Amino acid sequence: MENKAGQFLERYREIEEWVLNNLNITEMKDLEQMPQYKNIRSNLAFCRLLRNLLSHYDWSKAGNDMIIVTDQAVRQVNNLYYSLNPMTLMRVAIRVGQIFAPSPEDSVLAAVKVMQRNDYSYTPIVENHRIVGVFSTKTLMRLVAENNGINITESLKFREIAEYTKLVDEPNAHYGFINPNTTVEDVSLKFQRSKTRKVRLDMLFITDNGRSDGTLQGMVTPVEIL
């Protein structure tokens, strides 16, 4: 069995650093008496005691296998880290600078080529840092079907097909909008719950206010959450 002592101690060091910088507390034992952390009090005590045991153990001597830190212990200290310092969405999100986001004045055909080359299913239409529409392969199919096989040329702009890319209410859309301070755990639950909807949620656009009228900051799909 691989000894995970190094991983445990490194994560606990990160916890101590976060507590010092954000709570101005130097003694980890003091956290166990704080009412806001009563739900994780037992894990606080366990990790503190194991950390002290590992830190005072003389690893230079024989018998290094007498203290074995298991995967479960590492999970415990990781759970503690994220309980104190929840992982927010922006840690795993695709940042706005990495998102392919044409403007209303850009060519539809040029965008389709980029989407096909990169295997994108959706792209937001962005104007003044705000999403004004969403274009997808289904949008393209609907556009062609409802316009008798319209010839899509380089001159066709997104502004001209705004009726087809306008934003749809989340219950009826494959996308939604969310606040950047939302935790990864909450987003994961949101994706899971959408599986029971008629229209499954495939992506979330992150805006500064969590609404469609906010400034775009990034996006996330179930892939980033996993």
C-alpha atoms as an extended CHARMM CRD file, in Angstrom:
* protein
*
       226  EXT
         1         1  MET       CA              0.0000000000        0.0000000000        0.0000000000  PROA      1               0.0000000000
         2         2  GLU       CA              1.3740000000        3.3910000000       -1.0030000000  PROA      2               0.0000000000
         3         3  ASN       CA              1.8920000000        5.7520000000        1.9150000000  PROA      3               0.0000000000
         4         4  LYS       CA              0.0470000000        9.0460000000        1.2850000000  PROA      4               0.0000000000
         5         5  ALA       CA              1.6840000000       10.8990000000        4.1890000000  PROA      5               0.0000000000
         6         6  GLY       CA              3.2880000000       13.4940000000        1.8980000000  PROA      6               0.0000000000
         7         7  GLN       CA             -0.0010000000       14.2940000000        0.1730000000  PROA      7               0.0000000000
         8         8  PHE       CA             -1.7730000000       14.5980000000        3.5030000000  PROA      8               0.0000000000
         9         9  LEU       CA              0.8130000000       16.9530000000        4.9890000000  PROA      9               0.0000000000
        10        10  GLU       CA              0.9370000000       19.1430000000        1.8830000000  PROA      10              0.0000000000
        11        11  ARG       CA             -2.8370000000       19.5950000000        1.8440000000  PROA      11              0.0000000000
        12        12  TYR       CA             -2.9010000000       20.2750000000        5.5830000000  PROA      12              0.0000000000
        13        13  ARG       CA             -0.2010000000       22.9150000000        5.0750000000  PROA      13              0.0000000000
        14        14  GLU       CA             -2.4810000000       24.5920000000        2.5210000000  PROA      14              0.0000000000
        15        15  ILE       CA             -5.3160000000       24.5080000000        5.0530000000  PROA      15              0.0000000000
        16        16  GLU       CA             -3.1420000000       26.1460000000        7.7350000000  PROA      16              0.0000000000
        17        17  GLU       CA             -2.0730000000       28.8160000000        5.2600000000  PROA      17              0.0000000000
        18        18  TRP       CA             -5.6640000000       29.5540000000        4.2440000000  PROA      18              0.0000000000
        19        19  VAL       CA             -6.8250000000       29.7330000000        7.8690000000  PROA      19              0.0000000000
        20        20  LEU       CA             -4.0110000000       32.1240000000        8.7580000000  PROA      20              0.0000000000
        21        21  ASN       CA             -4.5920000000       34.3860000000        5.7500000000  PROA      21              0.0000000000
        22        22  ASN       CA             -8.3900000000       34.4400000000        5.9100000000  PROA      22              0.0000000000
        23        23  LEU       CA             -9.2830000000       33.9170000000        9.5600000000  PROA      23              0.0000000000
        24        24  ASN       CA             -6.1140000000       35.2270000000       11.1950000000  PROA      24              0.0000000000
        25        25  ILE       CA             -5.9330000000       32.0940000000       13.3710000000  PROA      25              0.0000000000
        26        26  THR       CA             -2.6200000000       30.4380000000       14.1430000000  PROA      26              0.0000000000
        27        27  GLU       CA             -3.8670000000       27.5210000000       16.2650000000  PROA      27              0.0000000000
        28        28  MET       CA             -5.9130000000       25.0270000000       14.2600000000  PROA      28              0.0000000000
        29        29  LYS       CA             -7.4430000000       23.6940000000       17.4830000000  PROA      29              0.0000000000
        30        30  ASP       CA             -9.2850000000       27.0110000000       17.9060000000  PROA      30              0.0000000000
        31        31  LEU       CA            -11.3770000000       26.2730000000       14.8060000000  PROA      31              0.0000000000
        32        32  GLU       CA            -12.9890000000       23.3230000000       16.5630000000  PROA      32              0.0000000000
        33        33  GLN       CA            -14.6080000000       25.6990000000       19.0630000000  PROA      33              0.0000000000
        34        34  MET       CA            -16.0860000000       28.0410000000       16.4490000000  PROA      34              0.0000000000
        35        35  PRO       CA            -19.8850000000       27.5900000000       16.0110000000  PROA      35              0.0000000000
        36        36  GLN       CA            -19.7500000000       27.9630000000       12.2060000000  PROA      36              0.0000000000
        37        37  TYR       CA            -17.5380000000       24.8940000000       11.9600000000  PROA      37              0.0000000000
        38        38  LYS       CA            -19.4280000000       22.6030000000       14.3240000000  PROA      38              0.0000000000
        39        39  ASN       CA            -20.5020000000       20.3420000000       11.4350000000  PROA      39              0.0000000000
        40        40  ILE       CA            -16.8890000000       19.5610000000       10.5650000000  PROA      40              0.0000000000
        41        41  ARG       CA            -15.5320000000       19.5730000000       14.1160000000  PROA      41              0.0000000000
        42        42  SER       CA            -14.7360000000       15.8530000000       14.1260000000  PROA      42              0.0000000000
        43        43  ASN       CA            -12.8460000000       16.0930000000       10.8200000000  PROA      43              0.0000000000
        44        44  LEU       CA            -10.9450000000       19.1320000000       12.0810000000  PROA      44              0.0000000000
        45        45  ALA       CA             -9.8390000000       17.1740000000       15.1370000000  PROA      45              0.0000000000
        46        46  PHE       CA             -8.9430000000       14.0480000000       13.1630000000  PROA      46              0.0000000000
        47        47  CYS       CA             -6.8180000000       15.8940000000       10.6080000000  PROA      47              0.0000000000
        48        48  ARG       CA             -5.1110000000       18.0200000000       13.2630000000  PROA      48              0.0000000000
        49        49  LEU       CA             -4.1870000000       14.9900000000       15.3420000000  PROA      49              0.0000000000
        50        50  LEU       CA             -2.9270000000       13.0200000000       12.3510000000  PROA      50              0.0000000000
        51        51  ARG       CA             -0.9110000000       15.9950000000       11.1640000000  PROA      51              0.0000000000
        52        52  ASN       CA              0.7200000000       16.3320000000       14.5940000000  PROA      52              0.0000000000
        53        53  LEU       CA              1.4980000000       12.6230000000       14.6750000000  PROA      53              0.0000000000
        54        54  LEU       CA              3.0940000000       12.7210000000       11.2300000000  PROA      54              0.0000000000
        55        55  SER       CA              5.0100000000       15.9320000000       11.8900000000  PROA      55              0.0000000000
        56        56  HSD       CA              6.5840000000       14.6200000000       15.0900000000  PROA      56              0.0000000000
        57        57  TYR       CA              7.3730000000       11.1780000000       13.7470000000  PROA      57              0.0000000000
        58        58  ASP       CA             11.0570000000       10.5050000000       13.0640000000  PROA      58              0.0000000000
        59        59  TRP       CA             10.9950000000        9.3360000000        9.4560000000  PROA      59              0.0000000000
        60        60  SER       CA             14.7860000000        8.8780000000        9.4260000000  PROA      60              0.0000000000
        61        61  LYS       CA             14.4960000000        5.7400000000       11.5030000000  PROA      61              0.0000000000
        62        62  ALA       CA             13.6120000000        2.2670000000       10.3450000000  PROA      62              0.0000000000
        63        63  GLY       CA              9.9950000000        1.2130000000       10.2780000000  PROA      63              0.0000000000
        64        64  ASN       CA              8.6100000000        3.9980000000        8.1180000000  PROA      64              0.0000000000
        65        65  ASP       CA              5.6200000000        1.7950000000        7.4090000000  PROA      65              0.0000000000
        66        66  MET       CA              4.4260000000        1.9930000000       11.0150000000  PROA      66              0.0000000000
        67        67  ILE       CA              2.3310000000        5.0620000000       10.1250000000  PROA      67              0.0000000000
        68        68  ILE       CA              0.4040000000        4.5170000000        6.9160000000  PROA      68              0.0000000000
        69        69  VAL       CA             -1.7450000000        7.3410000000        5.5540000000  PROA      69              0.0000000000
        70        70  THR       CA             -4.4510000000        5.8340000000        3.3520000000  PROA      70              0.0000000000
        71        71  ASP       CA             -6.5260000000        7.2110000000        0.4720000000  PROA      71              0.0000000000
        72        72  GLN       CA             -9.3930000000        7.6550000000        2.9170000000  PROA      72              0.0000000000
        73        73  ALA       CA             -7.2830000000        9.9130000000        5.1370000000  PROA      73              0.0000000000
        74        74  VAL       CA             -6.3190000000       11.9950000000        2.1000000000  PROA      74              0.0000000000
        75        75  ARG       CA            -10.0070000000       12.2670000000        1.1840000000  PROA      75              0.0000000000
        76        76  GLN       CA            -10.7250000000       13.4580000000        4.7060000000  PROA      76              0.0000000000
        77        77  VAL       CA             -8.1580000000       16.2430000000        4.5530000000  PROA      77              0.0000000000
        78        78  ASN       CA             -9.3470000000       17.2120000000        1.0600000000  PROA      78              0.0000000000
        79        79  ASN       CA            -12.9340000000       17.3520000000        2.3320000000  PROA      79              0.0000000000
        80        80  LEU       CA            -11.7420000000       19.5910000000        5.1440000000  PROA      80              0.0000000000
        81        81  TYR       CA             -9.9420000000       21.8810000000        2.7080000000  PROA      81              0.0000000000
        82        82  TYR       CA            -13.0310000000       22.3470000000        0.5450000000  PROA      82              0.0000000000
        83        83  SER       CA            -15.3110000000       22.7100000000        3.5670000000  PROA      83              0.0000000000
        84        84  LEU       CA            -13.2470000000       25.6680000000        4.7420000000  PROA      84              0.0000000000
        85        85  ASN       CA            -12.4070000000       26.9620000000        1.2820000000  PROA      85              0.0000000000
        86        86  PRO       CA            -15.0920000000       25.7610000000       -1.1650000000  PROA      86              0.0000000000
        87        87  MET       CA            -13.9590000000       25.3330000000       -4.7520000000  PROA      87              0.0000000000
        88        88  THR       CA            -15.7230000000       28.0110000000       -6.7640000000  PROA      88              0.0000000000
        89        89  LEU       CA            -16.6700000000       27.7300000000      -10.3880000000  PROA      89              0.0000000000
        90        90  MET       CA            -13.9630000000       29.9920000000      -11.8010000000  PROA      90              0.0000000000
        91        91  ARG       CA            -11.2490000000       27.5500000000      -10.6890000000  PROA      91              0.0000000000
        92        92  VAL       CA            -12.3710000000       25.0380000000      -13.3050000000  PROA      92              0.0000000000
        93        93  ALA       CA            -14.1880000000       27.2380000000      -15.8270000000  PROA      93              0.0000000000
        94        94  ILE       CA            -13.2040000000       28.0150000000      -19.3900000000  PROA      94              0.0000000000
        95        95  ARG       CA            -12.2080000000       31.6700000000      -19.1250000000  PROA      95              0.0000000000
        96        96  VAL       CA            -13.8160000000       34.3010000000      -21.3180000000  PROA      96              0.0000000000
        97        97  GLY       CA            -10.6160000000       34.8040000000      -23.3370000000  PROA      97              0.0000000000
        98        98  GLN       CA            -10.6820000000       31.1330000000      -24.3410000000  PROA      98              0.0000000000
        99        99  ILE       CA            -14.2820000000       31.1190000000      -25.5310000000  PROA      99              0.0000000000
       100       100  PHE       CA            -15.1040000000       31.3310000000      -29.2220000000  PROA      100             0.0000000000
       101       101  ALA       CA            -17.6930000000       34.1030000000      -29.1950000000  PROA      101             0.0000000000
       102       102  PRO       CA            -18.5560000000       35.8460000000      -32.4820000000  PROA      102             0.0000000000
       103       103  SER       CA            -20.3100000000       39.2030000000      -32.4990000000  PROA      103             0.0000000000
       104       104  PRO       CA            -23.6280000000       40.0220000000      -34.2350000000  PROA      104             0.0000000000
       105       105  GLU       CA            -21.6000000000       41.4840000000      -37.1380000000  PROA      105             0.0000000000
       106       106  ASP       CA            -19.5710000000       38.3120000000      -37.7370000000  PROA      106             0.0000000000
       107       107  SER       CA            -20.1940000000       35.8460000000      -40.5390000000  PROA      107             0.0000000000
       108       108  VAL       CA            -22.4080000000       32.8670000000      -39.7250000000  PROA      108             0.0000000000
       109       109  LEU       CA            -20.6060000000       30.6400000000      -42.2150000000  PROA      109             0.0000000000
       110       110  ALA       CA            -17.1740000000       31.5440000000      -40.8340000000  PROA      110             0.0000000000
       111       111  ALA       CA            -18.3950000000       30.6770000000      -37.3410000000  PROA      111             0.0000000000
       112       112  VAL       CA            -19.8340000000       27.3630000000      -38.5190000000  PROA      112             0.0000000000
       113       113  LYS       CA            -16.4440000000       26.4360000000      -39.9600000000  PROA      113             0.0000000000
       114       114  VAL       CA            -14.7190000000       27.1960000000      -36.6640000000  PROA      114             0.0000000000
       115       115  MET       CA            -17.3260000000       25.1940000000      -34.7430000000  PROA      115             0.0000000000
       116       116  GLN       CA            -16.9820000000       22.2310000000      -37.0830000000  PROA      116             0.0000000000
       117       117  ARG       CA            -13.1880000000       22.2920000000      -36.9200000000  PROA      117             0.0000000000
       118       118  ASN       CA            -13.1800000000       22.3840000000      -33.1160000000  PROA      118             0.0000000000
       119       119  ASP       CA            -16.2270000000       20.1940000000      -32.5390000000  PROA      119             0.0000000000
       120       120  TYR       CA            -18.1790000000       22.9670000000      -30.7680000000  PROA      120             0.0000000000
       121       121  SER       CA            -21.8890000000       22.3530000000      -30.2670000000  PROA      121             0.0000000000
       122       122  TYR       CA            -22.7050000000       25.8820000000      -29.1220000000  PROA      122             0.0000000000
       123       123  THR       CA            -21.2480000000       29.3510000000      -29.3380000000  PROA      123             0.0000000000
       124       124  PRO       CA            -22.4660000000       32.5070000000      -27.5970000000  PROA      124             0.0000000000
       125       125  ILE       CA            -23.0520000000       35.6360000000      -29.6470000000  PROA      125             0.0000000000
       126       126  VAL       CA            -21.4460000000       38.4500000000      -27.6700000000  PROA      126             0.0000000000
       127       127  GLU       CA            -21.8210000000       42.2150000000      -27.9250000000  PROA      127             0.0000000000
       128       128  ASN       CA            -20.2660000000       44.6600000000      -25.4520000000  PROA      128             0.0000000000
       129       129  HSD       CA            -19.1740000000       41.7170000000      -23.2490000000  PROA      129             0.0000000000
       130       130  ARG       CA            -22.7570000000       40.4630000000      -22.9010000000  PROA      130             0.0000000000
       131       131  ILE       CA            -24.3900000000       37.4440000000      -24.4620000000  PROA      131             0.0000000000
       132       132  VAL       CA            -27.1140000000       38.5150000000      -26.8840000000  PROA      132             0.0000000000
       133       133  GLY       CA            -27.7380000000       35.0790000000      -28.3730000000  PROA      133             0.0000000000
       134       134  VAL       CA            -26.6110000000       31.4740000000      -28.6210000000  PROA      134             0.0000000000
       135       135  PHE       CA            -25.9260000000       29.6560000000      -31.8910000000  PROA      135             0.0000000000
       136       136  SER       CA            -25.7980000000       25.8790000000      -32.2450000000  PROA      136             0.0000000000
       137       137  THR       CA            -25.8770000000       23.1680000000      -34.8760000000  PROA      137             0.0000000000
       138       138  LYS       CA            -29.6080000000       22.8320000000      -34.1880000000  PROA      138             0.0000000000
       139       139  THR       CA            -29.9950000000       26.5470000000      -34.8810000000  PROA      139             0.0000000000
       140       140  LEU       CA            -28.3970000000       26.0250000000      -38.2650000000  PROA      140             0.0000000000
       141       141  MET       CA            -30.7170000000       23.1160000000      -39.0830000000  PROA      141             0.0000000000
       142       142  ARG       CA            -33.7790000000       25.1300000000      -38.1070000000  PROA      142             0.0000000000
       143       143  LEU       CA            -32.5890000000       28.1130000000      -40.1430000000  PROA      143             0.0000000000
       144       144  VAL       CA            -32.2020000000       25.9750000000      -43.2540000000  PROA      144             0.0000000000
       145       145  ALA       CA            -35.4500000000       24.0650000000      -42.7490000000  PROA      145             0.0000000000
       146       146  GLU       CA            -37.5870000000       27.1650000000      -42.2220000000  PROA      146             0.0000000000
       147       147  ASN       CA            -36.1030000000       29.1170000000      -45.1190000000  PROA      147             0.0000000000
       148       148  ASN       CA            -36.3910000000       26.5700000000      -47.9260000000  PROA      148             0.0000000000
       149       149  GLY       CA            -32.7430000000       25.5590000000      -47.8810000000  PROA      149             0.0000000000
       150       150  ILE       CA            -31.3460000000       29.0800000000      -47.5840000000  PROA      150             0.0000000000
       151       151  ASN       CA            -27.9160000000       29.5080000000      -49.1220000000  PROA      151             0.0000000000
       152       152  ILE       CA            -25.6350000000       30.4690000000      -46.2550000000  PROA      152             0.0000000000
       153       153  THR       CA            -22.8430000000       32.6180000000      -47.6440000000  PROA      153             0.0000000000
       154       154  GLU       CA            -19.9730000000       34.5170000000      -46.0560000000  PROA      154             0.0000000000
       155       155  SER       CA            -22.0680000000       37.6820000000      -46.1840000000  PROA      155             0.0000000000
       156       156  LEU       CA            -24.7780000000       36.3640000000      -43.8520000000  PROA      156             0.0000000000
       157       157  LYS       CA            -24.2930000000       37.9800000000      -40.4420000000  PROA      157             0.0000000000
       158       158  PHE       CA            -25.5320000000       36.8290000000      -37.0640000000  PROA      158             0.0000000000
       159       159  ARG       CA            -27.5020000000       40.0450000000      -36.7120000000  PROA      159             0.0000000000
       160       160  GLU       CA            -29.6180000000       38.9460000000      -39.6720000000  PROA      160             0.0000000000
       161       161  ILE       CA            -30.6430000000       35.7060000000      -37.9670000000  PROA      161             0.0000000000
       162       162  ALA       CA            -31.1300000000       37.1570000000      -34.4690000000  PROA      162             0.0000000000
       163       163  GLU       CA            -34.6070000000       35.6460000000      -34.3370000000  PROA      163             0.0000000000
       164       164  TYR       CA            -33.0150000000       32.1870000000      -34.3920000000  PROA      164             0.0000000000
       165       165  THR       CA            -30.2940000000       32.8620000000      -31.8230000000  PROA      165             0.0000000000
       166       166  LYS       CA            -32.2820000000       34.7980000000      -29.2200000000  PROA      166             0.0000000000
       167       167  LEU       CA            -31.9290000000       33.6270000000      -25.6290000000  PROA      167             0.0000000000
       168       168  VAL       CA            -34.3800000000       31.0380000000      -24.3290000000  PROA      168             0.0000000000
       169       169  ASP       CA            -35.5530000000       30.5170000000      -20.7470000000  PROA      169             0.0000000000
       170       170  GLU       CA            -33.4310000000       27.8800000000      -19.0130000000  PROA      170             0.0000000000
       171       171  PRO       CA            -36.1530000000       25.1910000000      -18.6170000000  PROA      171             0.0000000000
       172       172  ASN       CA            -36.4210000000       25.1230000000      -22.4110000000  PROA      172             0.0000000000
       173       173  ALA       CA            -32.7410000000       25.5920000000      -23.2390000000  PROA      173             0.0000000000
       174       174  HSD       CA            -29.6390000000       23.4230000000      -23.2710000000  PROA      174             0.0000000000
       175       175  TYR       CA            -27.7630000000       26.2770000000      -21.5720000000  PROA      175             0.0000000000
       176       176  GLY       CA            -28.1390000000       28.4890000000      -18.5330000000  PROA      176             0.0000000000
       177       177  PHE       CA            -26.4770000000       31.3090000000      -16.5970000000  PROA      177             0.0000000000
       178       178  ILE       CA            -24.7420000000       31.1460000000      -13.2410000000  PROA      178             0.0000000000
       179       179  ASN       CA            -22.8290000000       33.2640000000      -10.7370000000  PROA      179             0.0000000000
       180       180  PRO       CA            -19.0000000000       32.8720000000      -10.6420000000  PROA      180             0.0000000000
       181       181  ASN       CA            -19.0330000000       32.3980000000       -6.8680000000  PROA      181             0.0000000000
       182       182  THR       CA            -21.1360000000       29.2500000000       -7.0960000000  PROA      182             0.0000000000
       183       183  THR       CA            -19.3120000000       26.1950000000       -5.7910000000  PROA      183             0.0000000000
       184       184  VAL       CA            -18.3370000000       23.3240000000       -8.0630000000  PROA      184             0.0000000000
       185       185  GLU       CA            -20.4520000000       21.0110000000       -5.9080000000  PROA      185             0.0000000000
       186       186  ASP       CA            -23.5820000000       23.0990000000       -6.4860000000  PROA      186             0.0000000000
       187       187  VAL       CA            -22.9250000000       23.2330000000      -10.2290000000  PROA      187             0.0000000000
       188       188  SER       CA            -22.4610000000       19.4730000000      -10.3310000000  PROA      188             0.0000000000
       189       189  LEU       CA            -25.8560000000       19.0350000000       -8.6720000000  PROA      189             0.0000000000
       190       190  LYS       CA            -27.3890000000       21.4500000000      -11.1590000000  PROA      190             0.0000000000
       191       191  PHE       CA            -26.1410000000       19.3890000000      -14.1070000000  PROA      191             0.0000000000
       192       192  GLN       CA            -27.2840000000       16.1440000000      -12.4670000000  PROA      192             0.0000000000
       193       193  ARG       CA            -30.7780000000       17.4580000000      -11.7460000000  PROA      193             0.0000000000
       194       194  SER       CA            -31.1600000000       18.6680000000      -15.3270000000  PROA      194             0.0000000000
       195       195  LYS       CA            -31.1450000000       15.0370000000      -16.4830000000  PROA      195             0.0000000000
       196       196  THR       CA            -34.7450000000       14.8080000000      -15.3040000000  PROA      196             0.0000000000
       197       197  ARG       CA            -35.8010000000       17.7660000000      -17.4520000000  PROA      197             0.0000000000
       198       198  LYS       CA            -37.2740000000       17.4930000000      -20.9080000000  PROA      198             0.0000000000
       199       199  VAL       CA            -34.3000000000       19.5240000000      -22.1710000000  PROA      199             0.0000000000
       200       200  ARG       CA            -30.9890000000       18.5280000000      -20.5980000000  PROA      200             0.0000000000
       201       201  LEU       CA            -28.5320000000       21.2190000000      -19.5030000000  PROA      201             0.0000000000
       202       202  ASP       CA            -25.3140000000       21.0100000000      -21.5480000000  PROA      202             0.0000000000
       203       203  MET       CA            -23.4930000000       24.1740000000      -20.5090000000  PROA      203             0.0000000000
       204       204  LEU       CA            -23.5960000000       27.1320000000      -18.1690000000  PROA      204             0.0000000000
       205       205  PHE       CA            -22.4360000000       30.6260000000      -19.0500000000  PROA      205             0.0000000000
       206       206  ILE       CA            -20.8240000000       32.4270000000      -16.1240000000  PROA      206             0.0000000000
       207       207  THR       CA            -21.7160000000       36.0960000000      -15.7880000000  PROA      207             0.0000000000
       208       208  ASP       CA            -20.8980000000       38.5970000000      -13.0640000000  PROA      208             0.0000000000
       209       209  ASN       CA            -24.4910000000       38.6240000000      -11.7850000000  PROA      209             0.0000000000
       210       210  GLY       CA            -25.4940000000       35.0850000000      -12.7190000000  PROA      210             0.0000000000
       211       211  ARG       CA            -28.0800000000       36.3230000000      -15.2130000000  PROA      211             0.0000000000
       212       212  SER       CA            -28.2770000000       36.6220000000      -18.9830000000  PROA      212             0.0000000000
       213       213  ASP       CA            -27.8680000000       40.4060000000      -18.7940000000  PROA      213             0.0000000000
       214       214  GLY       CA            -24.5440000000       40.1630000000      -16.9540000000  PROA      214             0.0000000000
       215       215  THR       CA            -20.9800000000       40.4620000000      -18.2230000000  PROA      215             0.0000000000
       216       216  LEU       CA            -19.5990000000       37.1830000000      -19.5600000000  PROA      216             0.0000000000
       217       217  GLN       CA            -16.7260000000       35.7860000000      -17.4920000000  PROA      217             0.0000000000
       218       218  GLY       CA            -16.5160000000       32.1840000000      -18.6180000000  PROA      218             0.0000000000
       219       219  MET       CA            -18.4060000000       28.9960000000      -19.2540000000  PROA      219             0.0000000000
       220       220  VAL       CA            -18.5120000000       25.4630000000      -17.9240000000  PROA      220             0.0000000000
       221       221  THR       CA            -19.7580000000       22.0840000000      -19.1210000000  PROA      221             0.0000000000
       222       222  PRO       CA            -20.0360000000       18.7460000000      -17.3030000000  PROA      222             0.0000000000
       223       223  VAL       CA            -16.5600000000       17.9300000000      -18.6470000000  PROA      223             0.0000000000
       224       224  GLU       CA            -14.8920000000       20.6850000000      -16.5900000000  PROA      224             0.0000000000
       225       225  ILE       CA            -16.8440000000       19.6280000000      -13.4870000000  PROA      225             0.0000000000
       226       226  LEU       CA            -15.6950000000       16.0400000000      -13.8540000000  PROA      226             0.0000000000
